CSV table of C-alpha atoms in Angstrom, one decimal:
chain,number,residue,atom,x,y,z
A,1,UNK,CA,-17.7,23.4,-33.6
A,2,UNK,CA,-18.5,22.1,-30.0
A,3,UNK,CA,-16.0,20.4,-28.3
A,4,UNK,CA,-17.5,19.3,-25.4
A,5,UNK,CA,-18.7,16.2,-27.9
A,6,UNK,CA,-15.5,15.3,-27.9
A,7,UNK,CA,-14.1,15.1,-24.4
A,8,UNK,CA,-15.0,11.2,-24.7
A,9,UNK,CA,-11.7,11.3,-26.6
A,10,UNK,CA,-9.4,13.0,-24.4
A,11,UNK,CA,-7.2,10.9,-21.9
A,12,UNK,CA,-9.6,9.4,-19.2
A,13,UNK,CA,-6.5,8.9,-16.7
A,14,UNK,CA,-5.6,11.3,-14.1
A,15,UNK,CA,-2.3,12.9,-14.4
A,16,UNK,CA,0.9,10.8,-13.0
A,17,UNK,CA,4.3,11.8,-11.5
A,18,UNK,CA,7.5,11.0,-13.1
A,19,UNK,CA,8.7,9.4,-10.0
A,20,UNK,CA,5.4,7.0,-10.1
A,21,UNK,CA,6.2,6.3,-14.2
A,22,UNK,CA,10.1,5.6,-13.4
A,23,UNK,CA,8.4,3.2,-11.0
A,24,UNK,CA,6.7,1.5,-12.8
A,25,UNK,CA,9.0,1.5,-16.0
A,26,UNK,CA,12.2,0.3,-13.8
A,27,UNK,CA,10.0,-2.5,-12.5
A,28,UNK,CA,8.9,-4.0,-16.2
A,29,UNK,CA,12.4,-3.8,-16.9
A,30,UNK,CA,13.8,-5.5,-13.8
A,31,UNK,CA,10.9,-8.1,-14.1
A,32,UNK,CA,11.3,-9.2,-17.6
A,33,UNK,CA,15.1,-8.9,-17.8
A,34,UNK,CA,15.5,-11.3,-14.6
A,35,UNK,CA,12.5,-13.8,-16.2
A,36,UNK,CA,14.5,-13.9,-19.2
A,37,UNK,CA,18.1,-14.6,-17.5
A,38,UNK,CA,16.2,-17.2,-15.6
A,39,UNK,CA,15.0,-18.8,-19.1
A,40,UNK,CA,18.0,-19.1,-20.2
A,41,UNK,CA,19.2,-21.5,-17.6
A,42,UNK,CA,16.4,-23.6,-19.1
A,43,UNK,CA,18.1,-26.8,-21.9
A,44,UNK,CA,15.4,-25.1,-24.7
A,45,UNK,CA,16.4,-23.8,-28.3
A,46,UNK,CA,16.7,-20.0,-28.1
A,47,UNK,CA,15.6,-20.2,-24.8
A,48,UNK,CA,15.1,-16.1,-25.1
A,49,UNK,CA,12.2,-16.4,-27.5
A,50,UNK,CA,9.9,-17.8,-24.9
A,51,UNK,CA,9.3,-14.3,-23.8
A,52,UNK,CA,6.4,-13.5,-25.6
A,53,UNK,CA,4.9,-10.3,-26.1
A,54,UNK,CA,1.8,-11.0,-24.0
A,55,UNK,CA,4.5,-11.2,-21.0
A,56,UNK,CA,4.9,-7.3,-21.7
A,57,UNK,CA,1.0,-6.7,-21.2
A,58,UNK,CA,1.4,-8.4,-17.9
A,59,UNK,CA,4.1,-6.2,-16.4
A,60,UNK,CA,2.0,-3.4,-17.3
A,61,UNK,CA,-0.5,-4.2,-14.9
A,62,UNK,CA,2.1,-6.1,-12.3
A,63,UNK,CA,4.0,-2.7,-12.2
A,64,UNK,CA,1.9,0.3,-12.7
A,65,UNK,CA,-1.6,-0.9,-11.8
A,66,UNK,CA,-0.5,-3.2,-9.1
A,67,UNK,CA,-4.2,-2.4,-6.9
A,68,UNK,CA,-5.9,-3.5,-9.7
A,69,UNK,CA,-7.8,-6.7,-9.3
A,70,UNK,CA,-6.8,-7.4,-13.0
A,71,UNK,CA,-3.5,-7.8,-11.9
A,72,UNK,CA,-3.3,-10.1,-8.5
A,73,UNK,CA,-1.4,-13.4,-8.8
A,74,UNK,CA,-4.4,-15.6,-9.0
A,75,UNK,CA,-5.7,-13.4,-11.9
A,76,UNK,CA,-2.1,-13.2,-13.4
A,77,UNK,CA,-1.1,-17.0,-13.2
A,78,UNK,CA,-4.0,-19.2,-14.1
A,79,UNK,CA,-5.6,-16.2,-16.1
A,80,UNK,CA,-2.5,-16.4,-18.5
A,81,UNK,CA,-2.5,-20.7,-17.9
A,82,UNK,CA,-6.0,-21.3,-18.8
A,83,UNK,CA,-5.3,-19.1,-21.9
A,84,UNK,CA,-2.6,-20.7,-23.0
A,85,UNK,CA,-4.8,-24.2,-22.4
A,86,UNK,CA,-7.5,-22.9,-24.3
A,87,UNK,CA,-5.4,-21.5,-27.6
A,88,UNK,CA,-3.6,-25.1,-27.4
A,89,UNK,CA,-7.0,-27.1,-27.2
A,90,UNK,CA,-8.4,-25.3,-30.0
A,91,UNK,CA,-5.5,-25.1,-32.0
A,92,UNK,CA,-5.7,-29.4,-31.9
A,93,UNK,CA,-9.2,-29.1,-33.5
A,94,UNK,CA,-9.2,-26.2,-35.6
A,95,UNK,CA,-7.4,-25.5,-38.7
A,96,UNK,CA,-8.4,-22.3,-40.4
A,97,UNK,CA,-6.4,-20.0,-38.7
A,98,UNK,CA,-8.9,-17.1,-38.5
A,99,UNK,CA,-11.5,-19.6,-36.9
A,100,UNK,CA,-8.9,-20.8,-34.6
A,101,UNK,CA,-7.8,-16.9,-33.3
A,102,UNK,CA,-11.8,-16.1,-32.8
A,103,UNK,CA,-12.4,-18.8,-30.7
A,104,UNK,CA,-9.5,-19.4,-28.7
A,105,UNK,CA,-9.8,-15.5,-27.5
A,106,UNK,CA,-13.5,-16.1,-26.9
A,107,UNK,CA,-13.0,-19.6,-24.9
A,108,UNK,CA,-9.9,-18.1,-23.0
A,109,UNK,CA,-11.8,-14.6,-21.8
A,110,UNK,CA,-14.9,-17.2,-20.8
A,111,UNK,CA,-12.5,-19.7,-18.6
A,112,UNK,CA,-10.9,-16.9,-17.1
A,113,UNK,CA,-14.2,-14.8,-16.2
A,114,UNK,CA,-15.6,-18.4,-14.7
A,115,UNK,CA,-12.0,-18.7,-12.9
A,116,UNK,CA,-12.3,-15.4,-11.7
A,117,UNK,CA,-9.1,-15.1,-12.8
A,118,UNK,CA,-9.5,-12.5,-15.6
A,119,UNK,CA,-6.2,-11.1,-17.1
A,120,UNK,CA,-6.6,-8.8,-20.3
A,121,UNK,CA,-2.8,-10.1,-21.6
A,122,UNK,CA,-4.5,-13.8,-21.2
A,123,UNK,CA,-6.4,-13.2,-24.3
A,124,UNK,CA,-2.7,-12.6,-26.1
A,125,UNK,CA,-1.3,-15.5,-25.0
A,126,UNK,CA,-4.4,-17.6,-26.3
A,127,UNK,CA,-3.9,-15.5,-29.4
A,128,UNK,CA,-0.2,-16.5,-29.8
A,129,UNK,CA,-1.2,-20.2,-29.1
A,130,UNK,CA,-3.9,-20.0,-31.9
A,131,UNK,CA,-1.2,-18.6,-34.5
A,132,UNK,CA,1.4,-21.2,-33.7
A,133,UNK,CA,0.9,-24.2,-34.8
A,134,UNK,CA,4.8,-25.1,-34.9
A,135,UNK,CA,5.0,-23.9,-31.1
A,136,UNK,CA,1.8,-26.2,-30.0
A,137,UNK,CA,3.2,-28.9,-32.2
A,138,UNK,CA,6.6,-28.6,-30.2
A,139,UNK,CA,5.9,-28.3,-26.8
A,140,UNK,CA,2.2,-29.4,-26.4
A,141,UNK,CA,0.4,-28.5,-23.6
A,142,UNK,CA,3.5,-27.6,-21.5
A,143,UNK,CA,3.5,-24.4,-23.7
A,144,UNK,CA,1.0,-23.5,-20.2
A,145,UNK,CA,3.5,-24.6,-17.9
A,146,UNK,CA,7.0,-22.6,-19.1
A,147,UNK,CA,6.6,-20.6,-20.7
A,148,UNK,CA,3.3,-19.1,-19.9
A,149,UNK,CA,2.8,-20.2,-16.4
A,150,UNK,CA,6.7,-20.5,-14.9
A,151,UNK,CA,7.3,-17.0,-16.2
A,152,UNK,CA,4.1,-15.2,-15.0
A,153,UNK,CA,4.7,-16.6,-11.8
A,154,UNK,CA,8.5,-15.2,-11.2
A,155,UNK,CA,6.9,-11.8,-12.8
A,156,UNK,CA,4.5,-12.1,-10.1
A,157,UNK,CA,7.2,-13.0,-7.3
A,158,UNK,CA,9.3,-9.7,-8.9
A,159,UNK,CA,6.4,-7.2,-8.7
A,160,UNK,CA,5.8,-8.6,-5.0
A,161,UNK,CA,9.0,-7.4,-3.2
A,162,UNK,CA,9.4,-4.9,-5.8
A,163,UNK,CA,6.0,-3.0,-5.0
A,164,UNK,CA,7.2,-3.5,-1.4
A,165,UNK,CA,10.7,-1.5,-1.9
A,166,UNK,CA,9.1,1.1,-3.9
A,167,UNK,CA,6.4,1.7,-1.3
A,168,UNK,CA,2.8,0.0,-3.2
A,169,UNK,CA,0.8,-2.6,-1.8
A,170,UNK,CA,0.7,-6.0,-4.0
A,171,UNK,CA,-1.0,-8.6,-3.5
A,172,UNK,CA,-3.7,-5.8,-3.1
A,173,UNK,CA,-5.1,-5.5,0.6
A,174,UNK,CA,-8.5,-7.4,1.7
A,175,UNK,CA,-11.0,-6.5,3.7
A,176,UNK,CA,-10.0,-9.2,6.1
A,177,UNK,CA,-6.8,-8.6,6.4
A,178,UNK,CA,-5.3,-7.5,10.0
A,179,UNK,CA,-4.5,-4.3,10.5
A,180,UNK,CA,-1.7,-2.6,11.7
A,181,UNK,CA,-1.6,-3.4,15.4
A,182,UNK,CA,-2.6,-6.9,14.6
A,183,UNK,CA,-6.0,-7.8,15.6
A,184,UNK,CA,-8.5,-8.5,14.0
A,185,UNK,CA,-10.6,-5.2,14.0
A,186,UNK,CA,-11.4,-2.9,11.0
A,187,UNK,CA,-8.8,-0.1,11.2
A,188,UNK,CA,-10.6,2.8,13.0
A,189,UNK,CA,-11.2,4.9,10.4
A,190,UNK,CA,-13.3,2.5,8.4
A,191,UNK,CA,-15.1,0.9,11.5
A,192,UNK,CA,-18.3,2.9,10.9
A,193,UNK,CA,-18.5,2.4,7.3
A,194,UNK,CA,-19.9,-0.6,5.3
A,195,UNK,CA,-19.8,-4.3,5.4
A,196,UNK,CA,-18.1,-6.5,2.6
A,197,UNK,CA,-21.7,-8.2,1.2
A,198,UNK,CA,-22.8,-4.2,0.9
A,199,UNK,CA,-19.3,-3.2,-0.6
A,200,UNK,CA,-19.5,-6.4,-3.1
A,201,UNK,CA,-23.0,-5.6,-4.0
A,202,UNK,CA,-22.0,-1.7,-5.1
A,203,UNK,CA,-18.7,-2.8,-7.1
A,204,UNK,CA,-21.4,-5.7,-9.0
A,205,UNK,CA,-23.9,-3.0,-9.1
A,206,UNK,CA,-21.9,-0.5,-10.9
A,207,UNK,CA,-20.1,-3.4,-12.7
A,208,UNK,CA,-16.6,-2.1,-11.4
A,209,UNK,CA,-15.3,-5.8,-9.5
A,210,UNK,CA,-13.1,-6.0,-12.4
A,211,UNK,CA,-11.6,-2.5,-11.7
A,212,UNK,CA,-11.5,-2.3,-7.9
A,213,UNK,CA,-10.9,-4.6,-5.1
A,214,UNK,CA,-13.6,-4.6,-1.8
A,215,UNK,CA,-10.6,-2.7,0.6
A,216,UNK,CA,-9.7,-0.4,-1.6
A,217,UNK,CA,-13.3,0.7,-2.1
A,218,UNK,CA,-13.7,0.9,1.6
A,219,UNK,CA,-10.8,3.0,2.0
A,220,UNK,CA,-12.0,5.7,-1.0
A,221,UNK,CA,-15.4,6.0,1.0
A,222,UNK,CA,-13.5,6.2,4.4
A,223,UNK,CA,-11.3,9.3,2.4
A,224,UNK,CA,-14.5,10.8,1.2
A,225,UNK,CA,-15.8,10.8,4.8
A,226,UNK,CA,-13.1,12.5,5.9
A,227,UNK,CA,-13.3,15.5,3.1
A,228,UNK,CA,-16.8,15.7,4.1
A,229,UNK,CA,-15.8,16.3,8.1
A,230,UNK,CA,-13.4,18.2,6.7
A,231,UNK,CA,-15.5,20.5,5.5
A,232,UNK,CA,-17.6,20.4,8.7
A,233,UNK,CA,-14.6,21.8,10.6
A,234,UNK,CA,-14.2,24.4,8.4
A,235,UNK,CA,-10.6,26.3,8.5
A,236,UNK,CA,-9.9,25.4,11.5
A,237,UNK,CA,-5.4,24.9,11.7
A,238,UNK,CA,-3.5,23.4,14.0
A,239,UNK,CA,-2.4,26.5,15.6
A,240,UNK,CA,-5.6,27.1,17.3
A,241,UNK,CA,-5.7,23.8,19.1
A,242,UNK,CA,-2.4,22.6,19.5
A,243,UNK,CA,-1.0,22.4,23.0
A,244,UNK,CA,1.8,25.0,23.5
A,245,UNK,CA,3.3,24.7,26.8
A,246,UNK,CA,5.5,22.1,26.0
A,247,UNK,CA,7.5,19.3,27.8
A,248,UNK,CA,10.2,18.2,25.5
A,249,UNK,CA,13.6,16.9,26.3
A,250,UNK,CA,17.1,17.2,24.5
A,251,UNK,CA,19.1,14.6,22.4
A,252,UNK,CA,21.1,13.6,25.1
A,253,UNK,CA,19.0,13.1,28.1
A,254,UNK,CA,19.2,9.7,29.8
A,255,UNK,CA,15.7,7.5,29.2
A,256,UNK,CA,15.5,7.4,32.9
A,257,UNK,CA,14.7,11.0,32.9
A,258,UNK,CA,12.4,10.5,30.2
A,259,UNK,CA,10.6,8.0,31.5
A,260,UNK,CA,9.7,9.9,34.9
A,261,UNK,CA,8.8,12.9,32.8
A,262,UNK,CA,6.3,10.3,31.1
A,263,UNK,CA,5.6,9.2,34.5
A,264,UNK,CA,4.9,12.9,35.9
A,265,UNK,CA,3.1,14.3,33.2
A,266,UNK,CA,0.8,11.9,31.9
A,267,UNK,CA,2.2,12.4,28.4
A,268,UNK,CA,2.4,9.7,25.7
A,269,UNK,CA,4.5,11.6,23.5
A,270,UNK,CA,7.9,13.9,24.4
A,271,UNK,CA,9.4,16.0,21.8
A,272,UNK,CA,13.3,15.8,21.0
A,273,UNK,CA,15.2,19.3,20.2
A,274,UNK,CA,18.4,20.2,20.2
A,275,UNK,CA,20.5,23.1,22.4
A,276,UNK,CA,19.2,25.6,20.0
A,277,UNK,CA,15.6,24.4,20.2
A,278,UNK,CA,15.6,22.9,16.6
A,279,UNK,CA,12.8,20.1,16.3
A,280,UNK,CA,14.8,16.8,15.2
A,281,UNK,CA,12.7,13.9,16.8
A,282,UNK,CA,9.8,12.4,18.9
A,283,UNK,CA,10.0,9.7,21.6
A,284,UNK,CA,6.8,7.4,22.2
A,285,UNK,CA,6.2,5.5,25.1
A,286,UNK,CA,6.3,2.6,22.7
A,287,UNK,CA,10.0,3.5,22.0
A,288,UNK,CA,11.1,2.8,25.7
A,289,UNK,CA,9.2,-0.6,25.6
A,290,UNK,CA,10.8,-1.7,22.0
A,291,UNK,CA,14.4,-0.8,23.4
A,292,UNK,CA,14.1,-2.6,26.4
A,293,UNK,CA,12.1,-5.8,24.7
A,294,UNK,CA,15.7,-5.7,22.3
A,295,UNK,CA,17.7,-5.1,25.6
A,296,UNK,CA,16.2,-8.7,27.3
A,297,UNK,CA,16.3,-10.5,24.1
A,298,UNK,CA,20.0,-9.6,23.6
A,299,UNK,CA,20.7,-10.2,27.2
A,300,UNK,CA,18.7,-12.9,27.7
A,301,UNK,CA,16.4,-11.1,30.8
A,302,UNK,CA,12.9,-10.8,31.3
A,303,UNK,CA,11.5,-7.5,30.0
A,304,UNK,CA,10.7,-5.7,34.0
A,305,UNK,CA,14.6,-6.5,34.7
A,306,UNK,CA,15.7,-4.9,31.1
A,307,UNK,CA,13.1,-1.9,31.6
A,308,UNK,CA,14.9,-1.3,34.9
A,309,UNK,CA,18.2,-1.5,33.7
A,310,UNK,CA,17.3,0.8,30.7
A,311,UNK,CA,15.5,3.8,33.0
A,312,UNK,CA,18.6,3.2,35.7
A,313,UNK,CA,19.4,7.0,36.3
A,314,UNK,CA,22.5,5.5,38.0
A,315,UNK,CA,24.1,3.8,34.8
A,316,UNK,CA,27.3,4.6,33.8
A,317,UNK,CA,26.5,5.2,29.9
A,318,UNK,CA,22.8,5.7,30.3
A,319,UNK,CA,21.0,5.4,26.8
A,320,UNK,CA,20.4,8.4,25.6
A,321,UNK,CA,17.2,10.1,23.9
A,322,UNK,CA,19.0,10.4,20.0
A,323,UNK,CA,18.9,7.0,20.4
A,324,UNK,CA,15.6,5.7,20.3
A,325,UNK,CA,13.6,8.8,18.9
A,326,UNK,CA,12.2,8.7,16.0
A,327,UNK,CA,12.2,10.8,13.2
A,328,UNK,CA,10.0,9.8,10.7
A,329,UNK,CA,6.7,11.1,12.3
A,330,UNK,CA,4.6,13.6,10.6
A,331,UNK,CA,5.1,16.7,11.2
A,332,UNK,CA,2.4,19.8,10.7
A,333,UNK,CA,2.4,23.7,10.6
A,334,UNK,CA,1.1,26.3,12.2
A,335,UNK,CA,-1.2,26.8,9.1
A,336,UNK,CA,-2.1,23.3,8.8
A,337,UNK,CA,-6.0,22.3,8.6
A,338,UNK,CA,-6.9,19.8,11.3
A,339,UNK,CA,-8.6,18.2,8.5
A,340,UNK,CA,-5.3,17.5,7.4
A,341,UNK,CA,-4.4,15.5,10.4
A,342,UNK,CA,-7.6,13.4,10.7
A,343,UNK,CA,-6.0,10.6,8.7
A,344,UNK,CA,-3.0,10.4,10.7
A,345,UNK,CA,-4.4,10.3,14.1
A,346,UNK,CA,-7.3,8.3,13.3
A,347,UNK,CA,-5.1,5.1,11.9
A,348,UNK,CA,-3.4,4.7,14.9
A,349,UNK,CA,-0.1,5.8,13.1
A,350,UNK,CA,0.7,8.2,15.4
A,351,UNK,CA,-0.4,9.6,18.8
A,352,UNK,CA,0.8,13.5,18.3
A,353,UNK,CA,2.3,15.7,15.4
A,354,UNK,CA,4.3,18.5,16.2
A,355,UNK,CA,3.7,21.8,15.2
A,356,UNK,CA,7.0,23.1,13.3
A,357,UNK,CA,7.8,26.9,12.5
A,358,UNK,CA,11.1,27.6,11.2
A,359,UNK,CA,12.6,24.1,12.3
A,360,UNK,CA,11.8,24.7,16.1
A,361,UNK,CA,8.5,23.3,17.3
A,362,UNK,CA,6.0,25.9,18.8
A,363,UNK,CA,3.2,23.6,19.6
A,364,UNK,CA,1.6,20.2,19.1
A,365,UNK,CA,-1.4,18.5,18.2
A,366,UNK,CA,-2.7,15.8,20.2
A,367,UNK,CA,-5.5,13.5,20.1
A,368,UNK,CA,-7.7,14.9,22.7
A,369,UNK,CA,-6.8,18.2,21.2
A,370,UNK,CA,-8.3,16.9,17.5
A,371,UNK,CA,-10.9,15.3,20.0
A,372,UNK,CA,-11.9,18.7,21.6
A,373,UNK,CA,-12.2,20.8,18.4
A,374,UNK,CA,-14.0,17.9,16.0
A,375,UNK,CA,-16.6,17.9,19.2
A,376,UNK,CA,-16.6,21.8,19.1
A,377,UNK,CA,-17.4,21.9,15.3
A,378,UNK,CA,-19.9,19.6,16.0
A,379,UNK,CA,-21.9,21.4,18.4
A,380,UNK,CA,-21.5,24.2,16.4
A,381,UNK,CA,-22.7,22.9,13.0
A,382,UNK,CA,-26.1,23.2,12.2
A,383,UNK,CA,-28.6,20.7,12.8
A,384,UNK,CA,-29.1,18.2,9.5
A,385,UNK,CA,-32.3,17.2,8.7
């Protein structure tokens, strides 16, 4: 018997991690048990029968497919809304309850696709409009309002800041949005790639706007870019460019003396170790500027007369380099492909990664070092047609 015929029936998603499915779960469960403590501040009969089961389809997509377009708020809320509108409209007119089901799923998936506000658990919630009469009777057309459109909205609210503790992005990003400095500009990476009309056009060519959102497309092409100039560079690591006579300072010396070593050496980056050379930390030049921004604020100075105060090699109890470091900056190996670091420099996230072997640092990667060898691959390559 050939198999192969039968792959259509094997799972079509790629494998998750527990830690992503606790996610996910946690957040259904911390949604829909604060929506239905909040219900039950509401003066209705049984209060906790106005979650319906179309509320559970909803937090599958709020918590584990938060990127989907499916799922945004707009899509959520009046998606779920109009539904509800359209099973209690149809209900008024139609009494065969077969009839009734049919077309209040048909008219609820057309209002939400003209909406643009399509959300698969919409059609349930028509559905359980359709088979209520009793309910519709009851509560009329506020049946939208609570509980259909109150509760889908604090589900939304929920998934917001919870996808923002657990690390997602919800509300999905879009292609306008600023990016991490700020300003207006596409982030660097995606600068060179398409424009939204071109990346709207391929999702409503390949009928996938339903599926995907416009930034999220433009970062999966930025990613594949990168593979591909990853395989330009070949195995190139970082211990062949990385910069090895290093300037670094210790935990506990003063800013002033790391600002003139910033001042001396041209660097924008100084590595922190300890007595024993153990790698713990990086300083930025952006760390010196943060602390004294705080110090002005708090002080209620200008930022020269803070800066000052902060580098004073004559203070007392100078501020020490433990202090402001940081220590959440990537970090790299001596093994490490530079196509592995192209993503982190090339967002602006971070300036230089250290090269770590046996917790002490033996080298690190700078830009103008991923600079030099992406321009050496290049010249090296051969010539595409």
């Amino acid at each position: 018997m050939n198999f192969t015929r039968l792959r259509g029936l094997y799972p079509a998603m790629p494998i998750s991690t527990p830690k992503e499915a606790l996610r996910a779960g946690m957040g259904a469960l911390i949604g829909l048990g604060v929506a239905g403590f909040l219900l039950s501040f509401f003066d209705l009969q049984g209060a906790g029968l106005y979650l319906i089961a179309p509320f559970g389809a909803s937090s599958v997509l709020l918590f584990a497919v938060p990127n989907s377009p499916l799922a945004q708020p707009w899509s959520a809320i009046v998606g779920n809304s109009v539904s509800a509108l359209a099973g209690i409209a149809v209900c008024h007119v139609v009494s065969d309850p077969v009839l009734c089901v049919a077309l209040a799923v048909g008219v609820a998936i057309a209002a939400m696709i003209l909406l643009r506000a399509v959300h698969p658990p919409g059609g349930a919630v028509a559905m359980v409009a359709a088979l209520s009469p009793d309910l519709v009777a009851d509560l009329g057309f506020r049946f939208a309002v609570t509980p259909v459109g109150v509760v889908t909205s604090i589900l939304v609210l929920i998934a917001v800041f919870y996808s923002r503790a657990t690390g997602r992005t919800y509300p999905l990003r879009h292609f306008d949005d600023k990016s991490t400095h700020d300003t207006a500009d596409r982030p660097p990476i995606e600068r060179l790639g398409l424009d939204e009309g071109e990346l709207n056009a391929i999702l409503q060519q390949y009928r996938q706007s339903l599926n995907l959102g416009v930034e999220d497309l433009a970062r999966l092409i930025s990613a594949a870019e990168f593979q591909v100039a990853a395989h330009r560079t070949g195995p190139i690591t970082a211990k062949q460019i990385m910069s090895r006579d290093l300037v670094t300072v210790d935990a506990d010396t003063p800013l002033g003396e790391v600002a003139d070593l910033f001042r001396r050496h041209g660097f924008k980056s100084l590595p922190v170790i300890e007595k024993d050379g153990r790698y713990i930390g990086v300083i930025f030049q952006i760390h010196l500027i943060r602390r004294a921004r705080e110090d002005a604020l708090r002080l209620g100075r200008g930022l020269l007369p803070a800066m000052a105060r902060l580098i004073d090699l004559g203070r007392t109890a100078p501020v020490r380099a433990i202090e402001i470091m940081s220590v959440t900056e990537p970090r790299a190996t001596a093994s490490t492909p530079i196509a592995a670091l192209l993503p982190l420099m090339a967002d602006g996230a971070c300036d230089a990664v250290p090269v770590i072997e046996d917790g002490k640092i033996i080298g690190i990667v700078t830009r103008t070092d991923l600079i030099a060898a992406l321009a050496h691959a290049g010249l090296n390559s051969p010539m595409q047609p």
